[in-house]
XYZ file of C-alpha atoms in Angstrom:
674
model
C 44.527 5.645 -18.831
C 42.271 6.640 -15.967
C 40.646 9.283 -18.196
C 39.922 6.709 -20.883
C 38.270 4.353 -18.417
C 36.177 7.024 -16.677
C 33.016 6.154 -18.536
C 30.912 7.462 -15.706
C 32.071 10.940 -16.586
C 30.292 10.723 -19.891
C 26.963 12.390 -20.315
C 23.867 10.329 -19.787
C 22.977 10.353 -23.469
C 26.557 9.027 -24.175
C 25.937 6.035 -21.899
C 22.791 4.751 -23.566
C 22.739 1.590 -25.722
C 22.518 3.381 -29.077
C 25.581 5.488 -28.316
C 27.531 2.456 -27.061
C 26.585 0.424 -30.176
C 27.786 3.281 -32.373
C 31.144 3.352 -30.493
C 31.378 -0.446 -30.786
C 30.866 -0.235 -34.572
C 33.633 2.378 -34.784
C 35.990 0.146 -32.724
C 35.273 -2.828 -34.977
C 36.063 -0.809 -38.050
C 39.309 0.351 -36.401
C 40.344 -3.247 -35.621
C 39.596 -4.330 -39.163
C 41.715 -1.465 -40.483
C 44.588 -2.581 -38.226
C 44.424 -6.143 -39.504
C 44.540 -4.923 -43.052
C 47.524 -2.667 -42.163
C 49.421 -5.640 -40.634
C 48.764 -7.649 -43.736
C 50.178 -4.923 -45.899
C 53.332 -3.984 -43.833
C 54.176 -4.314 -40.101
C 55.889 -0.933 -40.022
C 52.795 0.765 -41.607
C 50.655 -1.104 -39.115
C 52.620 0.229 -36.177
C 52.412 3.823 -37.437
C 48.643 3.369 -38.081
C 48.175 2.031 -34.559
C 49.825 5.068 -32.997
C 47.608 7.389 -35.089
C 44.458 5.536 -33.990
C 45.433 5.639 -30.305
C 46.039 9.374 -30.424
C 42.758 10.016 -32.246
C 40.819 7.897 -29.735
C 42.385 9.739 -26.794
C 41.562 13.148 -28.257
C 37.990 12.053 -29.057
C 37.313 10.595 -25.597
C 38.762 13.683 -23.933
C 36.603 16.007 -25.963
C 33.492 13.930 -25.164
C 34.212 14.062 -21.454
C 34.779 17.822 -21.555
C 31.601 18.315 -23.572
C 29.670 16.195 -21.036
C 30.966 18.191 -18.167
C 30.057 21.512 -19.877
C 26.553 20.141 -20.630
C 25.964 18.977 -17.052
C 27.201 22.339 -15.716
C 24.868 24.185 -18.061
C 21.877 22.061 -17.103
C 22.626 22.527 -13.399
C 22.814 26.276 -13.825
C 19.638 26.350 -15.902
C 17.792 24.264 -13.390
C 18.893 26.546 -10.582
C 17.794 29.653 -12.540
C 14.395 28.071 -13.242
C 13.853 27.275 -9.556
C 14.892 30.749 -8.548
C 12.601 32.194 -11.259
C 9.679 30.077 -9.967
C 10.291 31.213 -6.425
C 10.527 34.842 -7.548
C 7.318 34.469 -9.621
C 5.428 33.031 -6.678
C 6.703 35.761 -4.330
C 6.886 38.843 -6.549
C 4.679 38.525 -9.720
C 1.099 39.940 -9.611
C -0.421 36.504 -9.193
C -2.158 35.524 -5.991
C -1.255 32.049 -4.660
C -3.032 30.180 -1.890
C -1.795 26.783 -0.689
C -4.405 24.569 0.953
C -4.307 21.594 3.184
C -7.670 20.113 2.271
C -9.936 23.171 2.816
C -7.685 25.033 5.238
C -5.333 27.810 4.067
C -1.684 27.103 4.988
C 0.103 29.835 2.997
C -0.495 32.872 0.813
C 2.124 34.587 -1.294
C 3.256 38.176 -0.519
C 1.398 39.739 -3.466
C -1.927 38.417 -2.261
C -1.132 39.275 1.356
C -0.494 42.866 0.310
C -3.966 43.030 -1.192
C -5.429 41.400 1.932
C -3.850 44.030 4.111
C -4.490 43.213 7.786
C -6.751 40.256 6.925
C -5.149 36.945 7.801
C -6.332 33.930 5.771
C -3.761 31.435 7.103
C -5.475 28.831 9.207
C -8.949 29.691 8.031
C -11.349 27.482 6.067
C -12.334 29.067 2.744
C -15.932 27.829 3.022
C -16.262 30.013 6.096
C -13.932 33.003 5.421
C -14.365 33.353 1.643
C -17.440 31.365 0.488
C -17.431 32.988 -3.000
C -13.964 31.685 -3.687
C -14.824 28.267 -2.243
C -17.820 28.106 -4.577
C -15.793 29.169 -7.619
C -13.241 26.441 -6.858
C -15.945 23.774 -7.354
C -16.592 24.902 -10.935
C -14.784 23.269 -13.846
C -12.159 25.216 -15.806
C -11.174 28.847 -15.237
C -13.606 31.009 -13.315
C -13.684 34.815 -12.997
C -14.538 36.334 -9.615
C -14.660 39.786 -7.974
C -12.668 39.929 -4.743
C -10.766 42.616 -2.814
C -11.877 45.274 -5.342
C -10.100 43.339 -8.063
C -11.129 40.944 -10.833
C -9.353 37.586 -10.736
C -9.229 34.575 -12.977
C -9.202 31.567 -10.643
C -7.225 28.401 -11.426
C -7.361 25.544 -8.919
C -4.960 22.582 -8.953
C -6.632 20.139 -6.666
C -3.806 17.600 -6.820
C -1.256 19.910 -5.253
C -3.707 22.025 -3.278
C -2.695 25.235 -5.053
C -5.088 28.063 -5.905
C -3.856 30.674 -8.398
C -5.541 34.077 -8.753
C -4.546 35.930 -11.918
C -5.312 39.640 -11.646
C -7.352 40.585 -14.733
C -8.716 43.856 -13.379
C -7.257 45.943 -16.214
C -8.542 43.485 -18.831
C -12.021 43.558 -17.366
C -11.951 47.335 -17.267
C -10.981 47.450 -20.918
C -13.736 45.016 -21.836
C -16.282 47.063 -19.898
C -15.108 50.248 -21.515
C -15.419 48.605 -24.943
C -18.877 47.349 -24.135
C -19.964 50.714 -22.772
C -18.812 52.409 -25.967
C -20.422 49.992 -28.429
C -22.665 51.775 -30.890
C -26.410 51.925 -30.281
C -28.868 52.860 -33.040
C -32.515 53.644 -32.790
C -35.395 54.687 -35.037
C -38.103 56.864 -33.589
C -41.557 57.143 -35.189
C -44.445 59.489 -34.419
C -47.268 56.962 -34.508
C -50.299 59.078 -35.338
C -48.845 62.254 -36.854
C -50.798 62.038 -40.120
C -54.072 61.328 -38.361
C -53.696 64.106 -35.773
C -52.505 66.744 -38.251
C -55.031 65.939 -40.971
C -56.797 69.195 -41.827
C -54.682 71.145 -39.334
C -53.238 74.528 -40.381
C -49.534 74.556 -41.237
C -48.789 76.819 -38.256
C -50.254 74.273 -35.893
C -48.448 71.322 -37.459
C -45.201 73.263 -37.327
C -45.778 73.958 -33.648
C -46.381 70.266 -32.993
C -43.209 69.257 -34.825
C -41.208 71.842 -32.900
C -42.642 70.547 -29.595
C -41.707 66.920 -30.377
C -38.268 67.768 -31.805
C -37.475 70.062 -28.898
C -38.392 67.521 -26.199
C -36.558 64.738 -28.002
C -33.465 66.875 -28.373
C -33.458 67.939 -24.715
C -33.952 64.368 -23.622
C -31.175 63.094 -25.904
C -28.765 65.816 -24.721
C -29.458 64.836 -21.110
C -28.286 61.274 -21.758
C -25.561 62.250 -24.270
C -27.423 60.700 -27.179
C -27.702 62.078 -30.717
C -31.120 62.639 -32.346
C -31.608 63.724 -35.952
C -34.997 64.330 -37.585
C -35.316 62.492 -40.870
C -38.898 63.458 -41.705
C -41.939 64.847 -39.873
C -42.713 61.390 -38.520
C -39.279 59.776 -38.031
C -35.984 60.396 -36.204
C -32.625 58.725 -36.050
C -31.118 57.988 -32.625
C -27.432 57.158 -32.050
C -25.274 56.822 -28.957
C -23.215 54.474 -26.834
C -24.423 51.539 -24.794
C -23.560 53.190 -21.449
C -25.848 56.104 -22.386
C -28.604 53.736 -23.418
C -28.466 52.168 -19.980
C -29.038 55.571 -18.394
C -32.084 56.147 -20.621
C -33.415 52.711 -19.693
C -32.984 53.533 -16.012
C -35.165 56.573 -16.697
C -37.671 54.245 -18.483
C -37.792 56.565 -21.510
C -40.078 59.044 -19.797
C -39.805 61.290 -22.908
C -42.518 59.114 -24.486
C -44.970 60.036 -21.729
C -43.775 63.675 -21.603
C -44.451 64.199 -25.342
C -47.818 62.548 -25.165
C -48.916 64.696 -22.252
C -47.458 67.922 -23.717
C -49.206 67.475 -27.079
C -52.449 66.387 -25.364
C -52.572 69.790 -23.693
C -52.730 71.195 -27.213
C -55.656 68.884 -28.005
C -53.398 66.986 -30.435
C -52.007 64.026 -28.511
C -49.067 62.508 -30.372
C -47.507 59.173 -29.382
C -43.980 57.945 -30.075
C -42.567 54.517 -30.697
C -38.875 53.651 -30.613
C -36.963 50.663 -31.862
C -33.444 50.558 -30.379
C -30.741 48.023 -31.241
C -27.331 47.259 -29.812
C -24.723 44.484 -29.836
C -24.161 44.325 -33.618
C -20.709 44.872 -35.122
C -21.939 45.960 -38.557
C -23.785 49.225 -38.813
C -26.164 47.884 -41.493
C -27.176 44.983 -39.276
C -27.676 47.387 -36.369
C -30.019 49.632 -38.346
C -31.987 46.668 -39.690
C -32.432 45.345 -36.154
C -33.549 48.782 -34.967
C -36.190 48.812 -37.700
C -37.336 45.336 -36.652
C -37.612 46.486 -33.094
C -39.670 49.519 -34.168
C -41.984 47.225 -36.144
C -42.447 45.202 -32.980
C -43.233 48.335 -30.998
C -45.781 49.437 -33.624
C -47.232 45.916 -33.833
C -47.870 46.099 -30.097
C -49.896 49.245 -30.469
C -47.248 51.930 -30.446
C -46.583 54.486 -27.678
C -43.712 52.388 -26.378
C -40.034 51.546 -26.713
C -38.505 48.190 -27.651
C -34.821 47.675 -26.800
C -33.320 44.442 -28.117
C -30.105 42.806 -29.242
C -30.133 39.997 -31.825
C -29.409 37.267 -29.237
C -31.153 38.766 -26.215
C -34.787 39.096 -25.123
C -36.599 42.331 -25.827
C -37.101 44.966 -23.107
C -40.339 46.965 -23.294
C -40.993 50.419 -21.940
C -44.242 52.340 -22.068
C -47.267 50.865 -23.803
C -49.486 51.895 -20.879
C -52.142 53.592 -22.980
C -54.767 52.183 -25.330
C -53.676 52.495 -28.991
C -55.469 55.264 -30.829
C -57.866 54.496 -33.627
C -56.611 55.729 -36.935
C -59.104 57.618 -39.055
C -57.524 56.959 -42.492
C -58.607 53.997 -44.586
C -55.659 54.207 -46.977
C -53.759 51.425 -45.282
C -56.792 49.119 -45.259
C -57.294 49.665 -49.018
C -53.646 48.988 -49.794
C -53.656 45.779 -47.611
C -56.842 44.613 -49.299
C -55.295 45.020 -52.736
C -52.080 43.287 -51.661
C -53.989 40.287 -50.230
C -55.949 40.108 -53.469
C -52.731 39.981 -55.508
C -51.328 37.223 -53.270
C -54.558 35.220 -53.719
C -54.400 35.641 -57.461
C -50.904 34.077 -57.391
C -52.044 31.072 -55.338
C -53.757 27.923 -56.522
C -55.789 27.701 -53.316
C -56.074 29.443 -49.951
C -56.216 28.020 -46.407
C -57.438 30.167 -43.505
C -56.548 29.125 -39.992
C -57.573 30.564 -36.607
C -56.078 29.865 -33.187
C -56.549 26.772 -31.018
C -60.046 26.418 -29.545
C -61.265 29.156 -31.944
C -63.816 31.692 -30.733
C -66.418 33.540 -32.735
C -63.946 36.238 -33.858
C -61.414 33.672 -35.190
C -64.054 31.704 -37.093
C -65.999 34.795 -38.239
C -62.871 36.477 -39.633
C -61.847 33.174 -41.272
C -65.205 32.978 -43.035
C -64.773 36.618 -44.119
C -61.449 35.823 -45.781
C -63.000 32.752 -47.337
C -65.558 35.049 -48.935
C -62.689 37.387 -49.953
C -61.127 34.496 -51.904
C -64.387 33.797 -53.677
C -64.383 37.374 -55.036
C -60.997 36.531 -56.594
C -62.401 33.260 -58.021
C -60.001 31.105 -55.920
C -60.800 27.948 -54.011
C -60.401 28.417 -50.271
C -60.699 26.336 -47.139
C -61.283 27.144 -43.459
C -59.205 24.810 -41.311
C -60.832 24.011 -37.934
C -60.237 21.191 -35.435
C -63.872 20.395 -34.795
C -62.977 18.060 -31.922
C -61.872 21.071 -29.835
C -64.484 23.755 -30.359
C -67.031 25.257 -28.009
C -70.826 25.065 -28.256
C -71.226 28.464 -29.970
C -68.907 27.452 -32.786
C -70.612 24.042 -33.106
C -73.966 25.809 -33.549
C -72.444 28.184 -36.104
C -70.958 25.355 -38.183
C -74.271 23.493 -38.160
C -76.052 26.599 -39.424
C -73.404 27.084 -42.169
C -73.752 23.522 -43.431
C -77.519 23.709 -43.383
C -77.291 26.540 -45.936
C -75.149 24.500 -48.349
C -76.734 22.913 -51.444
C -77.367 19.177 -51.502
C -74.168 18.543 -53.469
C -71.671 21.149 -52.109
C -68.338 21.752 -53.774
C -65.339 21.990 -51.437
C -63.565 25.302 -51.868
C -66.657 26.855 -53.446
C -69.426 26.204 -50.868
C -68.552 27.330 -47.323
C -69.866 24.331 -45.435
C -67.904 21.865 -47.541
C -64.847 24.129 -47.272
C -64.558 23.715 -43.511
C -61.939 20.969 -43.239
C -59.471 19.442 -40.774
C -55.736 20.030 -40.732
C -55.145 16.498 -42.044
C -57.311 17.176 -45.084
C -55.668 20.524 -45.579
C -52.181 18.939 -45.538
C -53.210 16.496 -48.296
C -54.518 19.367 -50.473
C -51.784 21.949 -49.908
C -49.112 22.567 -52.578
C -46.091 24.814 -52.860
C -48.313 27.408 -54.561
C -50.944 27.486 -51.792
C -51.439 30.505 -49.541
C -51.965 30.286 -45.790
C -53.680 33.090 -43.860
C -53.553 33.172 -40.059
C -56.396 35.106 -38.387
C -56.786 36.378 -34.809
C -53.284 35.205 -33.782
C -49.626 35.614 -34.798
C -47.831 32.988 -32.764
C -46.848 29.458 -33.716
C -47.791 28.109 -30.296
C -51.352 29.353 -30.710
C -52.108 28.294 -34.245
C -54.830 25.756 -34.899
C -52.843 23.976 -37.660
C -49.152 23.808 -36.687
C -48.151 21.253 -39.337
C -49.830 23.245 -42.071
C -48.070 26.393 -40.849
C -44.739 24.571 -41.029
C -45.476 23.359 -44.562
C -46.592 26.806 -45.867
C -44.323 29.001 -43.694
C -42.930 30.749 -46.805
C -46.429 31.445 -48.173
C -47.967 33.147 -45.181
C -50.233 36.172 -44.481
C -51.243 37.300 -40.968
C -54.365 39.306 -40.105
C -54.665 39.998 -36.368
C -55.726 42.664 -33.864
C -53.588 41.534 -30.913
C -50.366 43.297 -29.935
C -47.403 41.633 -31.461
C -45.311 39.559 -29.078
C -41.582 38.944 -29.121
C -42.112 35.209 -29.598
C -43.959 35.647 -32.830
C -43.519 33.609 -36.029
C -40.081 32.157 -36.812
C -40.487 32.971 -40.530
C -41.339 36.441 -41.718
C -44.780 36.496 -43.406
C -45.353 37.755 -46.917
C -47.741 40.229 -45.342
C -48.600 41.035 -41.760
C -51.681 43.181 -41.134
C -51.662 43.627 -37.363
C -53.655 46.566 -36.034
C -53.950 46.562 -32.242
C -56.270 49.528 -32.279
C -58.991 47.403 -33.863
C -61.701 45.829 -31.730
C -61.438 42.461 -33.456
C -60.042 40.636 -36.425
C -63.585 40.440 -37.831
C -63.597 44.299 -37.991
C -60.383 44.281 -39.953
C -61.596 41.570 -42.360
C -64.844 43.429 -42.848
C -62.969 46.517 -43.951
C -60.783 44.523 -46.289
C -63.784 42.836 -47.851
C -65.477 46.156 -48.656
C -62.647 47.040 -51.095
C -63.360 43.965 -53.253
C -65.939 43.634 -56.030
C -68.587 41.255 -54.663
C -70.952 41.251 -57.606
C -70.099 37.652 -58.510
C -69.716 36.436 -54.935
C -71.696 38.567 -52.441
C -71.355 37.986 -48.718
C -74.095 35.756 -47.351
C -76.334 36.243 -44.319
C -74.594 33.522 -42.293
C -71.119 34.900 -43.056
C -72.130 38.428 -42.104
C -73.715 37.065 -38.892
C -70.559 35.164 -37.983
C -68.385 38.270 -38.486
C -70.757 40.513 -36.525
C -70.784 37.863 -33.804
C -66.984 38.033 -33.697
C -67.119 41.796 -33.229
C -69.779 41.559 -30.503
C -67.920 38.907 -28.563
C -64.600 40.714 -28.564
C -66.183 44.084 -27.690
C -68.592 42.619 -25.114
C -71.505 43.936 -27.119
C -69.751 47.154 -28.159
C -68.684 48.121 -24.634
C -64.906 47.601 -24.788
C -62.310 48.728 -27.401
C -64.841 50.174 -29.836
C -64.230 53.040 -32.223
C -65.976 54.688 -35.124
C -64.607 52.060 -37.493
C -66.067 49.302 -35.294
C -69.542 50.682 -35.775
C -68.875 51.249 -39.450
C -67.977 47.601 -39.886
C -71.038 46.491 -37.834
C -73.271 48.712 -39.949
C -71.938 47.176 -43.157
C -72.542 43.666 -41.841
C -76.078 44.514 -40.692
C -76.766 45.935 -44.142
C -75.708 42.604 -45.631
C -78.047 40.473 -43.533
C -76.282 39.910 -40.185
C -78.855 38.648 -37.718
C -78.532 39.597 -34.051
C -81.106 37.033 -32.974
C -79.127 34.298 -34.714
C -75.956 35.484 -32.913
C -77.775 35.233 -29.590
C -78.863 31.672 -30.437
C -75.256 30.758 -31.126
C -74.102 32.277 -27.840
C -76.631 30.608 -25.585
C -74.882 28.639 -22.889
C -75.608 25.538 -20.952
C -76.844 25.727 -17.379
C -73.676 23.932 -16.173
C -71.471 26.607 -17.750
C -73.584 29.390 -16.199
C -73.283 27.757 -12.777
C -69.511 27.297 -13.106
C -69.045 30.912 -14.088
C -71.134 32.086 -11.167
C -69.010 30.010 -8.781
C -65.829 31.655 -10.059
C -67.370 35.118 -9.643
C -68.614 34.312 -6.135
C -65.162 33.320 -4.829
C -63.351 36.343 -6.252
C -61.588 38.781 -3.928
C -60.812 42.422 -4.624
C -57.420 43.815 -3.664
C -56.284 47.344 -4.582
C -58.644 47.536 -7.526
C -57.777 44.036 -8.851
C -60.456 41.301 -8.658
C -58.834 37.877 -8.544
C -60.649 34.566 -8.624
C -58.789 31.258 -8.111
C -60.559 28.132 -9.228
C -60.135 24.812 -7.369
C -57.060 22.970 -8.574
C -59.033 19.708 -9.015
C -61.832 21.299 -11.063
C -61.519 21.786 -14.836
C -63.115 24.864 -16.354
C -63.547 25.716 -20.033
C -61.554 28.625 -21.434
C -64.742 30.514 -22.384
C -66.124 30.255 -18.867
C -62.867 31.628 -17.461
C -62.884 34.540 -19.874
C -66.538 35.346 -19.266
C -65.934 35.369 -15.483
C -63.104 37.833 -15.966
C -65.380 40.014 -18.118
C -68.088 40.112 -15.539
C -65.755 40.811 -12.620
C -64.620 43.950 -14.489
C -68.171 45.306 -14.161
C -67.840 45.567 -10.392
C -67.490 49.080 -9.053
C -63.940 49.965 -8.053
C -62.394 47.125 -10.086
C -59.862 48.297 -12.661
C -58.521 44.821 -13.512
C -59.754 41.257 -13.159
C -57.895 37.960 -13.197
C -59.424 34.493 -13.201
C -57.214 31.410 -12.686
C -58.547 27.924 -13.518
C -57.344 24.461 -14.323
C -57.639 23.594 -17.987
C -58.440 20.314 -19.737
C -54.757 19.905 -20.729
C -53.581 20.175 -17.115
C -52.275 23.725 -17.431
C -53.452 26.667 -15.388
C -55.165 29.261 -17.518
C -55.366 32.912 -16.584
C -57.781 35.317 -18.203
C -57.050 39.004 -17.561
C -59.165 42.062 -18.247
C -58.840 45.776 -17.485
C -60.763 48.977 -18.023
C -57.697 50.581 -19.685
C -56.221 52.062 -16.505
C -54.042 49.018 -15.871
C -51.898 47.144 -18.435
C -52.795 43.468 -18.101
C -50.794 42.672 -21.232
C -47.426 43.225 -19.580
C -48.573 41.199 -16.546
C -49.489 38.270 -18.731
C -46.251 38.613 -20.730
C -44.302 38.312 -17.479
C -46.081 34.968 -17.008
C -45.445 33.768 -20.564
C -48.587 34.986 -22.260
C -49.746 38.183 -23.993
C -52.695 39.974 -25.571
C -54.026 43.535 -25.324
C -53.534 46.248 -22.751
C -57.101 45.502 -21.579
C -57.532 41.897 -22.638
C -54.810 39.258 -22.162
C -54.272 35.681 -21.084
C -51.654 33.019 -20.430
C -51.275 29.294 -19.704
C -48.836 27.913 -17.168
C -47.737 24.258 -17.141
C -46.688 22.089 -14.188
C -48.169 24.380 -11.539
C -51.192 24.499 -9.247
C -53.744 27.272 -9.268
C -52.518 28.468 -5.832
C -48.885 28.588 -6.977
C -49.959 30.415 -10.128
C -51.843 32.897 -7.914
C -48.612 33.698 -6.047
C -46.748 34.316 -9.311
C -49.646 36.495 -10.562
C -49.574 38.653 -7.422
C -45.862 39.201 -7.850
C -46.324 40.176 -11.489
C -49.122 42.620 -10.543
C -46.983 44.262 -7.917
C -44.128 44.505 -10.360
C -46.386 46.230 -12.915
C -47.760 48.632 -10.317
C -44.203 49.541 -9.176
C -43.107 50.164 -12.755
C -46.129 52.409 -13.471
C -45.429 54.456 -10.337
C -41.807 54.903 -11.372
C -42.710 56.344 -14.810
């Protein structure tokens, strides 16, 4: 009877209301069955009662035994779990630190074994292990390097427990995988055809052997694989760890080959486009080609290393790009532009912001190009932000128009604003960017966005990494050229101008663009520069008219003289810093940099001034012995090796000067290491 009444011996789940109600229902059914049995026969009822009592006793007994077995199992399991937890804390390769606020009160044996004789107990992590203390403040799991191991740190602030999961082997595997990811490169001999033109086969063979031999020796040194694909191209393959070694060496093979071939009076230059980080080999090769195009667009003689989602790294590019003697490319480009114009309903030509004579002159040259194809064209200029020389040029252009000019057919009436261009542009229109290849520099950003899929670029500046977001239909970028006007002049010569000959004012504007960018044929001039100037002079270009356009105001002359007067020369670099409260025009800043370069002993000049938009503008010039392009790129700008610039926002001229000096020192250190 005692067993039947020992309800407390039942398991907890057997004592809950649902279980009790189920038992009650069973008891009620039993009672009803007894009543029915009594009504049938009292002897049957008595037998039925005995059966029920026996069944109930057996059932209750089994429930109690089952409860006891369950409780015993749970107690044993709980004990094993606790023992397992203790063993894990003490023996498993997981570091555990218990903290009382910021003070260490206990470390587990595994971590103490790694610590050796170092005793953390009683210390404050902020003082003894600041790296761990800093990592604890970050959200989520954090990886740290400590005690020559890699740990994943997990901090439970509520219980003051810090767990350090040893992931050294995993990190080593990841690093090994990263080190052995495939790297692909494409190597191009920039000027092979130009150098070997007319050269005997024996000499060209000797040059190829020299280049291939040096490349092979260099590749073997860094455990890379090089395979010649043609006389002007090579395939490079290797692992990422080997690429890092070559980068540490700064790809000195480029300089070695240039110098070795120069001793043979046939200086060859190399460009490399190297890609990494892609899982698919096809994507890797395509990216390598893109990087090579970037290297060539920047003038060649350099290496571009870049992953898809990482900034490009540049090596070399310390020499002026060589002028190419062949005109085949210019003729092909001219024909391609003509075909694109023929497919368009109208053409829009856009220069950069605050356009100079080269941007406007080359735009007018391409406008004339469109007339030879019998296509309406427009030159888009923001006339509210132009300098005095461009204002004078536009007045002269409009004075030559007839009394009733036709937009798209007469040049003066074809010079329009971006707003007017947007209202005229259609899906079949063609946009040509001149003298720039960056969205941030364009003089008509909304028009560029609208016609981004119908785009042509003609430029002479080295291509930057932050170029156009959409790939143009055609990009004619030749950094060797003196100016964009020179390029356009060449393109124009391959078109039939019988029905639309170039006019005197157009030839004058283009010659003015060449003169401004070459500083009257002093800088970056080659034989093709003089050929272009000769062609323009033969078609009526007027030097006196150019000088009338370029005359400056007395205030501008005075401001430029002030900038020159306050310049200082340090280690061959002339630097002038304008007053932070004085606004200077961009042309004045550029002219001051040009004149500082004429000082004896100056190999580079930098002029820093405050602009109208509140930014600090820096104009940089060099005589070719110092690469000002890479200095300006470090500060967010770009340009040529000998002519570059940048604009810096939210900074004073003095602070910009400090950053400039750091960039110059960095460039000098890199050149010394090559």
